[in-house]
Amino acid sequence: AAAYNAAAMALTDGVEVVFKNDSEVLLTPRVLETAARLGSNHLAIFRCTTTREGTQYPARLTPENLVELLARPPQAQDMPGWGIHAFPRPWFEQIGGYDLAYQDWGYEDSDLRLRAGWSIGAIDVTSCLLVHQWHPRTAPSPQSDRNRQYYEATKQQRQIVRNEGRLCWRTDKPDRPSDNIRVVQQPR
């Protein structure tokens, strides 16, 4: 979460939409254009097609061999792309970015969707093809259960206090919150 916050913070001032992707997901034409358009006003969540164990990839992926790759065994399947989304940068800054209480892996993207649902809204994007490359599942850490409990408590409270009341943005910009401001945002 801290790395994503730092990356968004480091963007130049002209960047209005942030697209977050995982390294094992391949993008096809029109994904970034769609992200820029739909992520300008909402949290746009992109669905994926995931390959299966044993999939053989070509040395270079093209639109032509991508269709062939997805058509041959082992058969690819649809999956939600919870961590693949685009959103308005000003909104992300306003909500304090990812909540740093989420440690390790799990529920930080669910938390972001929850906050979008309470403010700008979230939409599912199914008009683009994103290919998630198969990899072995990572065993959940003990922290992921704590993250789930924290997330469930956030949903119940319907109140948002992020990063222990601290925002993690540059303090060299007078128009951005400083680290000593407590932020509480009530859902709409």
C-alpha atoms as a PDB file:
ATOM      1  CA  ALA A   1       0.000   0.000   0.000  1.00  0.00           C
ATOM      2  CA  ALA A   2       2.772   2.437   0.867  1.00  0.00           C
ATOM      3  CA  ALA A   3       4.510   1.778  -2.467  1.00  0.00           C
ATOM      4  CA  TYR A   4       1.341   2.531  -4.431  1.00  0.00           C
ATOM      5  CA  ASN A   5       0.781   5.709  -2.423  1.00  0.00           C
ATOM      6  CA  ALA A   6       4.368   6.789  -3.087  1.00  0.00           C
ATOM      7  CA  ALA A   7       4.006   6.047  -6.809  1.00  0.00           C
ATOM      8  CA  ALA A   8       0.831   8.149  -7.080  1.00  0.00           C
ATOM      9  CA  MET A   9       2.518  10.913  -5.115  1.00  0.00           C
ATOM     10  CA  ALA A  10       5.474  10.939  -7.522  1.00  0.00           C
ATOM     11  CA  LEU A  11       3.329  11.501 -10.621  1.00  0.00           C
ATOM     12  CA  THR A  12       3.627  14.838 -12.339  1.00  0.00           C
ATOM     13  CA  ASP A  13       0.884  17.368 -11.681  1.00  0.00           C
ATOM     14  CA  GLY A  14      -0.710  16.879 -15.123  1.00  0.00           C
ATOM     15  CA  VAL A  15      -1.634  13.238 -14.521  1.00  0.00           C
ATOM     16  CA  GLU A  16      -5.358  13.079 -13.768  1.00  0.00           C
ATOM     17  CA  VAL A  17      -6.049   9.316 -13.964  1.00  0.00           C
ATOM     18  CA  VAL A  18      -4.038   6.538 -12.323  1.00  0.00           C
ATOM     19  CA  PHE A  19      -4.036   3.019 -13.793  1.00  0.00           C
ATOM     20  CA  LYS A  20      -2.905   0.271 -11.404  1.00  0.00           C
ATOM     21  CA  ASN A  21      -1.972  -3.098 -12.838  1.00  0.00           C
ATOM     22  CA  ASP A  22      -0.246  -6.216 -11.582  1.00  0.00           C
ATOM     23  CA  SER A  23       3.015  -7.262 -13.228  1.00  0.00           C
ATOM     24  CA  GLU A  24       1.676 -10.641 -14.370  1.00  0.00           C
ATOM     25  CA  VAL A  25      -1.200  -9.095 -16.347  1.00  0.00           C
ATOM     26  CA  LEU A  26      -0.745  -8.455 -20.062  1.00  0.00           C
ATOM     27  CA  LEU A  27      -2.586  -5.513 -21.597  1.00  0.00           C
ATOM     28  CA  THR A  28      -4.119  -5.565 -25.052  1.00  0.00           C
ATOM     29  CA  PRO A  29      -4.839  -2.572 -27.290  1.00  0.00           C
ATOM     30  CA  ARG A  30      -7.329   0.011 -25.952  1.00  0.00           C
ATOM     31  CA  VAL A  31      -6.840  -0.837 -22.266  1.00  0.00           C
ATOM     32  CA  LEU A  32      -5.022   2.378 -21.374  1.00  0.00           C
ATOM     33  CA  GLU A  33      -7.353   4.486 -23.525  1.00  0.00           C
ATOM     34  CA  THR A  34     -10.353   2.901 -21.786  1.00  0.00           C
ATOM     35  CA  ALA A  35      -8.738   3.376 -18.371  1.00  0.00           C
ATOM     36  CA  ALA A  36      -8.177   7.075 -19.071  1.00  0.00           C
ATOM     37  CA  ARG A  37     -11.781   7.550 -20.188  1.00  0.00           C
ATOM     38  CA  LEU A  38     -13.637   5.493 -17.552  1.00  0.00           C
ATOM     39  CA  GLY A  39     -11.227   6.159 -14.683  1.00  0.00           C
ATOM     40  CA  SER A  40     -11.643   9.910 -14.951  1.00  0.00           C
ATOM     41  CA  ASN A  41     -14.844   9.911 -12.862  1.00  0.00           C
ATOM     42  CA  HIS A  42     -15.138   6.456 -11.270  1.00  0.00           C
ATOM     43  CA  LEU A  43     -13.117   3.569  -9.939  1.00  0.00           C
ATOM     44  CA  ALA A  44     -12.994   1.443 -13.096  1.00  0.00           C
ATOM     45  CA  ILE A  45     -12.325  -2.214 -12.228  1.00  0.00           C
ATOM     46  CA  PHE A  46     -11.011  -4.322 -15.113  1.00  0.00           C
ATOM     47  CA  ARG A  47     -11.886  -7.997 -15.467  1.00  0.00           C
ATOM     48  CA  CYS A  48      -9.262 -10.451 -16.729  1.00  0.00           C
ATOM     49  CA  THR A  49      -8.951 -13.705 -18.538  1.00  0.00           C
ATOM     50  CA  THR A  50      -6.516 -15.945 -16.705  1.00  0.00           C
ATOM     51  CA  THR A  51      -4.431 -18.627 -18.296  1.00  0.00           C
ATOM     52  CA  ARG A  52      -4.001 -22.014 -16.654  1.00  0.00           C
ATOM     53  CA  GLU A  53      -1.016 -23.944 -15.391  1.00  0.00           C
ATOM     54  CA  GLY A  54       0.943 -25.376 -18.305  1.00  0.00           C
ATOM     55  CA  THR A  55       0.089 -22.613 -20.764  1.00  0.00           C
ATOM     56  CA  GLN A  56       2.897 -22.136 -23.284  1.00  0.00           C
ATOM     57  CA  TYR A  57       3.452 -18.493 -24.232  1.00  0.00           C
ATOM     58  CA  PRO A  58       4.869 -17.275 -27.553  1.00  0.00           C
ATOM     59  CA  ALA A  59       8.163 -15.371 -27.460  1.00  0.00           C
ATOM     60  CA  ARG A  60       6.293 -12.222 -28.497  1.00  0.00           C
ATOM     61  CA  LEU A  61       2.594 -11.696 -27.924  1.00  0.00           C
ATOM     62  CA  THR A  62       0.601 -10.282 -30.852  1.00  0.00           C
ATOM     63  CA  PRO A  63      -3.153  -9.837 -31.312  1.00  0.00           C
ATOM     64  CA  GLU A  64      -3.140 -12.815 -33.678  1.00  0.00           C
ATOM     65  CA  ASN A  65      -1.297 -15.287 -31.463  1.00  0.00           C
ATOM     66  CA  LEU A  66      -3.147 -14.033 -28.376  1.00  0.00           C
ATOM     67  CA  VAL A  67      -6.407 -15.362 -29.836  1.00  0.00           C
ATOM     68  CA  GLU A  68      -4.642 -18.670 -30.537  1.00  0.00           C
ATOM     69  CA  LEU A  69      -3.130 -18.748 -27.024  1.00  0.00           C
ATOM     70  CA  LEU A  70      -6.531 -18.319 -25.376  1.00  0.00           C
ATOM     71  CA  ALA A  71      -8.230 -20.869 -27.643  1.00  0.00           C
ATOM     72  CA  ARG A  72      -5.908 -23.821 -27.051  1.00  0.00           C
ATOM     73  CA  PRO A  73      -5.759 -26.048 -23.980  1.00  0.00           C
ATOM     74  CA  PRO A  74      -5.481 -25.573 -21.138  1.00  0.00           C
ATOM     75  CA  GLN A  75      -8.584 -23.371 -21.465  1.00  0.00           C
ATOM     76  CA  ALA A  76      -8.352 -19.847 -20.026  1.00  0.00           C
ATOM     77  CA  GLN A  77     -11.097 -18.632 -17.686  1.00  0.00           C
ATOM     78  CA  ASP A  78     -12.602 -15.299 -16.693  1.00  0.00           C
ATOM     79  CA  MET A  79     -11.676 -13.798 -13.345  1.00  0.00           C
ATOM     80  CA  PRO A  80     -12.305 -10.541 -11.518  1.00  0.00           C
ATOM     81  CA  GLY A  81      -9.360  -8.174 -11.675  1.00  0.00           C
ATOM     82  CA  TRP A  82      -9.730  -6.743  -8.193  1.00  0.00           C
ATOM     83  CA  GLY A  83      -6.287  -5.151  -8.214  1.00  0.00           C
ATOM     84  CA  ILE A  84      -6.470  -3.829 -11.763  1.00  0.00           C
ATOM     85  CA  HIS A  85      -8.228  -0.521 -11.892  1.00  0.00           C
ATOM     86  CA  ALA A  86      -8.158   3.122 -12.927  1.00  0.00           C
ATOM     87  CA  PHE A  87      -9.295   6.051 -10.829  1.00  0.00           C
ATOM     88  CA  PRO A  88      -9.199   9.843 -10.691  1.00  0.00           C
ATOM     89  CA  ARG A  89      -5.972  10.937  -9.093  1.00  0.00           C
ATOM     90  CA  PRO A  90      -7.574  13.864  -7.195  1.00  0.00           C
ATOM     91  CA  TRP A  91     -10.024  11.418  -5.584  1.00  0.00           C
ATOM     92  CA  PHE A  92      -7.191   9.080  -4.561  1.00  0.00           C
ATOM     93  CA  GLU A  93      -5.365  11.982  -2.940  1.00  0.00           C
ATOM     94  CA  GLN A  94      -8.549  13.231  -1.254  1.00  0.00           C
ATOM     95  CA  ILE A  95      -9.200   9.847   0.397  1.00  0.00           C
ATOM     96  CA  GLY A  96      -5.603   9.559   1.575  1.00  0.00           C
ATOM     97  CA  GLY A  97      -4.563   6.817  -0.849  1.00  0.00           C
ATOM     98  CA  TYR A  98      -4.399   3.214   0.246  1.00  0.00           C
ATOM     99  CA  ASP A  99      -4.872   2.700   3.952  1.00  0.00           C
ATOM    100  CA  LEU A 100      -1.489   1.788   5.435  1.00  0.00           C
ATOM    101  CA  ALA A 101      -3.166  -0.323   8.133  1.00  0.00           C
ATOM    102  CA  TYR A 102      -3.344  -3.086   5.493  1.00  0.00           C
ATOM    103  CA  GLN A 103      -0.090  -4.962   5.786  1.00  0.00           C
ATOM    104  CA  ASP A 104       1.407  -7.553   3.473  1.00  0.00           C
ATOM    105  CA  TRP A 105      -1.337  -8.797   1.131  1.00  0.00           C
ATOM    106  CA  GLY A 106      -5.098  -8.641   1.116  1.00  0.00           C
ATOM    107  CA  TYR A 107      -8.132  -6.376   1.253  1.00  0.00           C
ATOM    108  CA  GLU A 108      -6.464  -3.069   0.363  1.00  0.00           C
ATOM    109  CA  ASP A 109      -8.148  -3.157  -3.051  1.00  0.00           C
ATOM    110  CA  SER A 110     -11.454  -4.197  -1.440  1.00  0.00           C
ATOM    111  CA  ASP A 111     -11.128  -1.190   0.855  1.00  0.00           C
ATOM    112  CA  LEU A 112     -10.524   1.082  -2.145  1.00  0.00           C
ATOM    113  CA  ARG A 113     -13.667  -0.308  -3.857  1.00  0.00           C
ATOM    114  CA  LEU A 114     -15.646   0.257  -0.667  1.00  0.00           C
ATOM    115  CA  ARG A 115     -14.545   3.886  -0.467  1.00  0.00           C
ATOM    116  CA  ALA A 116     -15.302   4.396  -4.170  1.00  0.00           C
ATOM    117  CA  GLY A 117     -18.773   2.973  -3.637  1.00  0.00           C
ATOM    118  CA  TRP A 118     -19.313   5.557  -0.898  1.00  0.00           C
ATOM    119  CA  SER A 119     -18.121   8.433  -3.063  1.00  0.00           C
ATOM    120  CA  ILE A 120     -17.420   8.321  -6.828  1.00  0.00           C
ATOM    121  CA  GLY A 121     -18.853   4.883  -7.608  1.00  0.00           C
ATOM    122  CA  ALA A 122     -17.207   1.797  -9.060  1.00  0.00           C
ATOM    123  CA  ILE A 123     -17.814   0.285 -12.482  1.00  0.00           C
ATOM    124  CA  ASP A 124     -16.811  -3.088 -13.931  1.00  0.00           C
ATOM    125  CA  VAL A 125     -14.996  -2.897 -17.251  1.00  0.00           C
ATOM    126  CA  THR A 126     -15.509  -5.882 -19.537  1.00  0.00           C
ATOM    127  CA  SER A 127     -14.876  -4.190 -22.903  1.00  0.00           C
ATOM    128  CA  CYS A 128     -11.098  -4.798 -22.921  1.00  0.00           C
ATOM    129  CA  LEU A 129      -9.034  -7.947 -22.808  1.00  0.00           C
ATOM    130  CA  LEU A 130      -6.449  -8.277 -20.048  1.00  0.00           C
ATOM    131  CA  VAL A 131      -4.603 -11.572 -19.725  1.00  0.00           C
ATOM    132  CA  HIS A 132      -3.558 -12.694 -16.270  1.00  0.00           C
ATOM    133  CA  GLN A 133      -0.663 -15.122 -16.581  1.00  0.00           C
ATOM    134  CA  TRP A 134      -1.074 -18.193 -14.396  1.00  0.00           C
ATOM    135  CA  HIS A 135       1.189 -18.512 -11.362  1.00  0.00           C
ATOM    136  CA  PRO A 136       0.979 -20.661  -8.221  1.00  0.00           C
ATOM    137  CA  ARG A 137      -1.226 -19.208  -5.520  1.00  0.00           C
ATOM    138  CA  THR A 138       0.555 -17.560  -2.666  1.00  0.00           C
ATOM    139  CA  ALA A 139      -0.343 -19.008   0.716  1.00  0.00           C
ATOM    140  CA  PRO A 140      -2.278 -16.468   2.774  1.00  0.00           C
ATOM    141  CA  SER A 141      -0.217 -14.918   5.509  1.00  0.00           C
ATOM    142  CA  PRO A 142      -1.512 -14.520   9.075  1.00  0.00           C
ATOM    143  CA  GLN A 143      -1.732 -10.808   8.271  1.00  0.00           C
ATOM    144  CA  SER A 144      -4.350 -11.402   5.568  1.00  0.00           C
ATOM    145  CA  ASP A 145      -6.834 -12.553   8.233  1.00  0.00           C
ATOM    146  CA  ARG A 146      -6.128  -9.398  10.262  1.00  0.00           C
ATOM    147  CA  ASN A 147      -6.617  -7.358   7.084  1.00  0.00           C
ATOM    148  CA  ARG A 148      -9.996  -9.050   6.530  1.00  0.00           C
ATOM    149  CA  GLN A 149     -11.087  -8.255  10.091  1.00  0.00           C
ATOM    150  CA  TYR A 150     -10.006  -4.629   9.692  1.00  0.00           C
ATOM    151  CA  TYR A 151     -11.877  -4.390   6.377  1.00  0.00           C
ATOM    152  CA  GLU A 152     -15.062  -5.867   7.872  1.00  0.00           C
ATOM    153  CA  ALA A 153     -14.872  -3.397  10.779  1.00  0.00           C
ATOM    154  CA  THR A 154     -14.494  -0.517   8.302  1.00  0.00           C
ATOM    155  CA  LYS A 155     -17.652  -1.636   6.485  1.00  0.00           C
ATOM    156  CA  GLN A 156     -19.586  -1.832   9.769  1.00  0.00           C
ATOM    157  CA  GLN A 157     -18.441   1.571  11.035  1.00  0.00           C
ATOM    158  CA  ARG A 158     -19.207   3.317   7.724  1.00  0.00           C
ATOM    159  CA  GLN A 159     -16.587   5.852   8.730  1.00  0.00           C
ATOM    160  CA  ILE A 160     -13.208   6.306   7.155  1.00  0.00           C
ATOM    161  CA  VAL A 161     -10.093   7.248   9.065  1.00  0.00           C
ATOM    162  CA  ARG A 162      -7.041   6.465   6.982  1.00  0.00           C
ATOM    163  CA  ASN A 163      -3.413   5.939   7.864  1.00  0.00           C
ATOM    164  CA  GLU A 164      -3.917   6.598  11.559  1.00  0.00           C
ATOM    165  CA  GLY A 165      -5.078  10.115  10.680  1.00  0.00           C
ATOM    166  CA  ARG A 166      -1.972  10.875   8.604  1.00  0.00           C
ATOM    167  CA  LEU A 167      -1.919  11.409   4.880  1.00  0.00           C
ATOM    168  CA  CYS A 168       1.111  10.291   2.960  1.00  0.00           C
ATOM    169  CA  TRP A 169       1.532  13.029   0.398  1.00  0.00           C
ATOM    170  CA  ARG A 170       4.183  15.602  -0.374  1.00  0.00           C
ATOM    171  CA  THR A 171       4.263  18.428   2.108  1.00  0.00           C
ATOM    172  CA  ASP A 172       6.032  20.744  -0.324  1.00  0.00           C
ATOM    173  CA  LYS A 173       2.698  21.559  -2.004  1.00  0.00           C
ATOM    174  CA  PRO A 174       0.551  23.991  -0.023  1.00  0.00           C
ATOM    175  CA  ASP A 175      -2.650  22.766  -1.684  1.00  0.00           C
ATOM    176  CA  ARG A 176      -2.167  19.193  -0.454  1.00  0.00           C
ATOM    177  CA  PRO A 177      -2.818  17.972   3.090  1.00  0.00           C
ATOM    178  CA  SER A 178       0.161  17.765   5.384  1.00  0.00           C
ATOM    179  CA  ASP A 179       1.122  14.778   7.509  1.00  0.00           C
ATOM    180  CA  ASN A 180      -0.366  16.178  10.705  1.00  0.00           C
ATOM    181  CA  ILE A 181      -3.985  16.510   9.536  1.00  0.00           C
ATOM    182  CA  ARG A 182      -6.523  14.006  10.789  1.00  0.00           C
ATOM    183  CA  VAL A 183      -8.832  13.047   7.933  1.00  0.00           C
ATOM    184  CA  VAL A 184     -12.305  11.706   8.568  1.00  0.00           C
ATOM    185  CA  GLN A 185     -14.585  11.306   5.601  1.00  0.00           C
ATOM    186  CA  GLN A 186     -18.175  10.247   6.108  1.00  0.00           C
ATOM    187  CA  PRO A 187     -19.662   8.131   3.319  1.00  0.00           C
ATOM    188  CA  ARG A 188     -22.367   9.727   1.205  1.00  0.00           C
END
